[in-house]
Amino acid sequence: MEWQHLKTFFVVGETQSMSLAARELKTTQATVSRHIQSLEQELKHTLVKRDLTGSHLTPIGLKIHEQVRKMHYAAYNIDQELRNHKHTRHHIIVSCGEMTSVLLSKNLAQLKQGIEDVEIIITSTNTFLDLAAGEADVVIRNRMHDLEGFVYHPLEQAHLERYSIYGNAATFKKRGRLKSKQLSTYDWVVFSKTKVQLQTEWLKKYIPNSAIKFKVHHAALVMDILSTTPNTLAILPRFVGESMEGAIEVYTPKEDLSFRRYIVRRNEANPYAEKITKNILKIFMNAK
């Protein structure tokens, strides 16, 4: 006995209409009729009578429909339980910007410490996902909004939470640090679009367009070009630049290019979100 035939029979009994059942099941009326006929042939009983007022269950149809109703709700409850189990136990969504995702991806073992059986999904986006709507479980943000129902953990690594200038390591290990007047004489790789005002304003003030040779969309491309292309420079957060093998700090801006970030989660009992928050804090504490 096919479950799809039973499901079709259940919906026909609920709606008392072949056409309404077809609409609810997102199929054709002919398919609904065929499923009912197949079920009736298998059970050797007429379950549904059709007339001008609709489709009505026969006495034996009513008895079977009651049993199918119990099966339907049991299947629904099992499905919901599995969905809830998967949501609460098997994955945690961490939302952060591209640069932060680079650091987290380099420290996956530490990120999963103590929650190895949980799938961790890192969503790399500069668009804030909605914690309240369940789009993420933990987010890393540049601003703290004073809203009830959320817990904020400041990332207090002052030496890492600011921008600095990094160069291709193969080039600048030999040449050493640069002076401000030398910056515009090298090739620059920058983001084609960025929402970071500090970074944008500094570039506009000190680096002419003629020195910008590479404009890219993703952080990974910035780092790849910087680490593999001689004579290139980029402005990066120190927590990224200091963790790159192919880059070296060549200039520290005199301006205050510091920023603050916060790990935010819902204020609810979720041991997995609490644990991964602690792991993220440790990753930043252990960063150079």
mmCIF file of N, CA and C in Angstrom, residues 228-273:
data_model
loop_
_atom_site.group_PDB
_atom_site.id
_atom_site.type_symbol
_atom_site.label_atom_id
_atom_site.label_comp_id
_atom_site.label_asym_id
_atom_site.label_seq_id
_atom_site.Cartn_x
_atom_site.Cartn_y
_atom_site.Cartn_z
ATOM 1 N N THR A 228 51.161 36.592 -3.599
ATOM 2 C CA THR A 228 51.826 35.982 -4.760
ATOM 3 C C THR A 228 52.387 36.995 -5.762
ATOM 4 N N THR A 229 52.009 38.260 -5.635
ATOM 5 C CA THR A 229 52.413 39.260 -6.626
ATOM 6 C C THR A 229 53.429 40.231 -6.031
ATOM 7 N N PRO A 230 54.628 40.323 -6.600
ATOM 8 C CA PRO A 230 55.646 41.249 -6.079
ATOM 9 C C PRO A 230 55.176 42.704 -6.123
ATOM 10 N N ASN A 231 55.728 43.494 -5.221
ATOM 11 C CA ASN A 231 55.514 44.950 -5.206
ATOM 12 C C ASN A 231 54.065 45.373 -4.965
ATOM 13 N N THR A 232 53.286 44.524 -4.307
ATOM 14 C CA THR A 232 51.889 44.875 -4.048
ATOM 15 C C THR A 232 51.677 45.208 -2.577
ATOM 16 N N LEU A 233 50.696 46.093 -2.341
ATOM 17 C CA LEU A 233 50.318 46.518 -0.995
ATOM 18 C C LEU A 233 48.806 46.431 -0.839
ATOM 19 N N ALA A 234 48.356 46.319 0.406
ATOM 20 C CA ALA A 234 46.921 46.317 0.708
ATOM 21 C C ALA A 234 46.718 46.806 2.131
ATOM 22 N N ILE A 235 45.578 47.412 2.381
ATOM 23 C CA ILE A 235 45.210 47.798 3.738
ATOM 24 C C ILE A 235 44.291 46.712 4.293
ATOM 25 N N LEU A 236 44.713 46.124 5.412
ATOM 26 C CA LEU A 236 44.003 44.971 5.975
ATOM 27 C C LEU A 236 43.841 45.125 7.482
ATOM 28 N N PRO A 237 42.813 44.482 8.046
ATOM 29 C CA PRO A 237 42.748 44.397 9.504
ATOM 30 C C PRO A 237 43.957 43.605 10.006
ATOM 31 N N ARG A 238 44.518 43.993 11.130
ATOM 32 C CA ARG A 238 45.722 43.322 11.619
ATOM 33 C C ARG A 238 45.445 41.859 11.968
ATOM 34 N N PHE A 239 44.213 41.529 12.367
ATOM 35 C CA PHE A 239 43.943 40.130 12.703
ATOM 36 C C PHE A 239 44.018 39.239 11.472
ATOM 37 N N VAL A 240 43.892 39.837 10.274
ATOM 38 C CA VAL A 240 44.061 39.088 9.025
ATOM 39 C C VAL A 240 45.518 39.127 8.580
ATOM 40 N N GLY A 241 46.078 40.322 8.504
ATOM 41 C CA GLY A 241 47.447 40.475 8.010
ATOM 42 C C GLY A 241 48.468 39.699 8.810
ATOM 43 N N GLU A 242 48.300 39.685 10.142
ATOM 44 C CA GLU A 242 49.271 38.993 10.991
ATOM 45 C C GLU A 242 49.173 37.475 10.875
ATOM 46 N N SER A 243 48.066 36.982 10.345
ATOM 47 C CA SER A 243 47.906 35.530 10.209
ATOM 48 C C SER A 243 48.255 35.032 8.811
ATOM 49 N N MET A 244 48.646 35.949 7.906
ATOM 50 C CA MET A 244 48.985 35.570 6.535
ATOM 51 C C MET A 244 50.460 35.228 6.406
ATOM 52 N N GLU A 245 50.740 34.101 5.765
ATOM 53 C CA GLU A 245 52.130 33.686 5.557
ATOM 54 C C GLU A 245 52.825 34.519 4.483
ATOM 55 N N GLY A 246 52.087 34.961 3.477
ATOM 56 C CA GLY A 246 52.712 35.658 2.352
ATOM 57 C C GLY A 246 52.692 37.161 2.456
ATOM 58 N N ALA A 247 52.381 37.703 3.662
ATOM 59 C CA ALA A 247 52.302 39.153 3.817
ATOM 60 C C ALA A 247 53.102 39.603 5.028
ATOM 61 N N ILE A 248 53.510 40.856 5.007
ATOM 62 C CA ILE A 248 54.279 41.433 6.109
ATOM 63 C C ILE A 248 53.842 42.890 6.292
ATOM 64 N N GLU A 249 53.752 43.339 7.532
ATOM 65 C CA GLU A 249 53.359 44.722 7.793
ATOM 66 C C GLU A 249 54.500 45.656 7.379
ATOM 67 N N VAL A 250 54.167 46.660 6.572
ATOM 68 C CA VAL A 250 55.205 47.564 6.059
ATOM 69 C C VAL A 250 54.997 49.013 6.488
ATOM 70 N N TYR A 251 53.787 49.328 6.973
ATOM 71 C CA TYR A 251 53.525 50.709 7.376
ATOM 72 C C TYR A 251 52.350 50.733 8.345
ATOM 73 N N THR A 252 52.502 51.527 9.414
ATOM 74 C CA THR A 252 51.429 51.699 10.393
ATOM 75 C C THR A 252 50.866 53.107 10.254
ATOM 76 N N PRO A 253 49.624 53.241 9.807
ATOM 77 C CA PRO A 253 49.046 54.577 9.634
ATOM 78 C C PRO A 253 49.049 55.368 10.942
ATOM 79 N N LYS A 254 49.295 56.667 10.821
ATOM 80 C CA LYS A 254 49.309 57.525 12.003
ATOM 81 C C LYS A 254 47.893 57.780 12.512
ATOM 82 N N GLU A 255 46.923 57.728 11.603
ATOM 83 C CA GLU A 255 45.531 57.934 11.998
ATOM 84 C C GLU A 255 45.038 56.777 12.867
ATOM 85 N N ASP A 256 44.003 57.052 13.630
ATOM 86 C CA ASP A 256 43.386 56.001 14.436
ATOM 87 C C ASP A 256 42.457 55.185 13.538
ATOM 88 N N LEU A 257 42.934 54.041 13.083
ATOM 89 C CA LEU A 257 42.128 53.161 12.231
ATOM 90 C C LEU A 257 41.659 51.946 13.015
ATOM 91 N N SER A 258 41.375 52.161 14.281
ATOM 92 C CA SER A 258 40.920 51.054 15.126
ATOM 93 C C SER A 258 39.408 50.882 15.005
ATOM 94 N N PHE A 259 38.931 49.717 15.353
ATOM 95 C CA PHE A 259 37.502 49.427 15.306
ATOM 96 C C PHE A 259 37.170 48.432 16.410
ATOM 97 N N ARG A 260 35.895 48.291 16.699
ATOM 98 C CA ARG A 260 35.444 47.345 17.715
ATOM 99 C C ARG A 260 34.524 46.327 17.065
ATOM 100 N N ARG A 261 34.576 45.118 17.597
ATOM 101 C CA ARG A 261 33.657 44.079 17.126
ATOM 102 C C ARG A 261 33.088 43.318 18.308
ATOM 103 N N TYR A 262 31.942 42.706 18.061
ATOM 104 C CA TYR A 262 31.238 42.002 19.126
ATOM 105 C C TYR A 262 30.710 40.669 18.598
ATOM 106 N N ILE A 263 30.796 39.660 19.449
ATOM 107 C CA ILE A 263 30.122 38.393 19.167
ATOM 108 C C ILE A 263 28.742 38.484 19.805
ATOM 109 N N VAL A 264 27.718 38.224 19.011
ATOM 110 C CA VAL A 264 26.344 38.383 19.490
ATOM 111 C C VAL A 264 25.591 37.069 19.317
ATOM 112 N N ARG A 265 24.825 36.708 20.333
ATOM 113 C CA ARG A 265 23.960 35.524 20.250
ATOM 114 C C ARG A 265 22.666 35.817 20.999
ATOM 115 N N ARG A 266 21.666 35.003 20.740
ATOM 116 C CA ARG A 266 20.405 35.160 21.455
ATOM 117 C C ARG A 266 20.583 34.803 22.927
ATOM 118 N N ASN A 267 19.897 35.500 23.788
ATOM 119 C CA ASN A 267 19.977 35.247 25.226
ATOM 120 C C ASN A 267 19.030 34.110 25.587
ATOM 121 N N GLU A 268 19.443 32.907 25.253
ATOM 122 C CA GLU A 268 18.644 31.721 25.531
ATOM 123 C C GLU A 268 19.572 30.553 25.806
ATOM 124 N N ALA A 269 19.019 29.530 26.422
ATOM 125 C CA ALA A 269 19.831 28.365 26.781
ATOM 126 C C ALA A 269 20.146 27.549 25.529
ATOM 127 N N ASN A 270 21.303 27.759 24.980
ATOM 128 C CA ASN A 270 21.776 26.998 23.824
ATOM 129 C C ASN A 270 23.246 26.684 24.067
ATOM 130 N N PRO A 271 23.543 25.509 24.625
ATOM 131 C CA PRO A 271 24.930 25.193 24.987
ATOM 132 C C PRO A 271 25.888 25.219 23.810
ATOM 133 N N TYR A 272 25.390 24.939 22.609
ATOM 134 C CA TYR A 272 26.262 24.925 21.441
ATOM 135 C C TYR A 272 26.660 26.346 21.046
ATOM 136 N N ALA A 273 25.691 27.271 21.074
ATOM 137 C CA ALA A 273 26.005 28.668 20.770
ATOM 138 C C ALA A 273 26.932 29.251 21.827
#
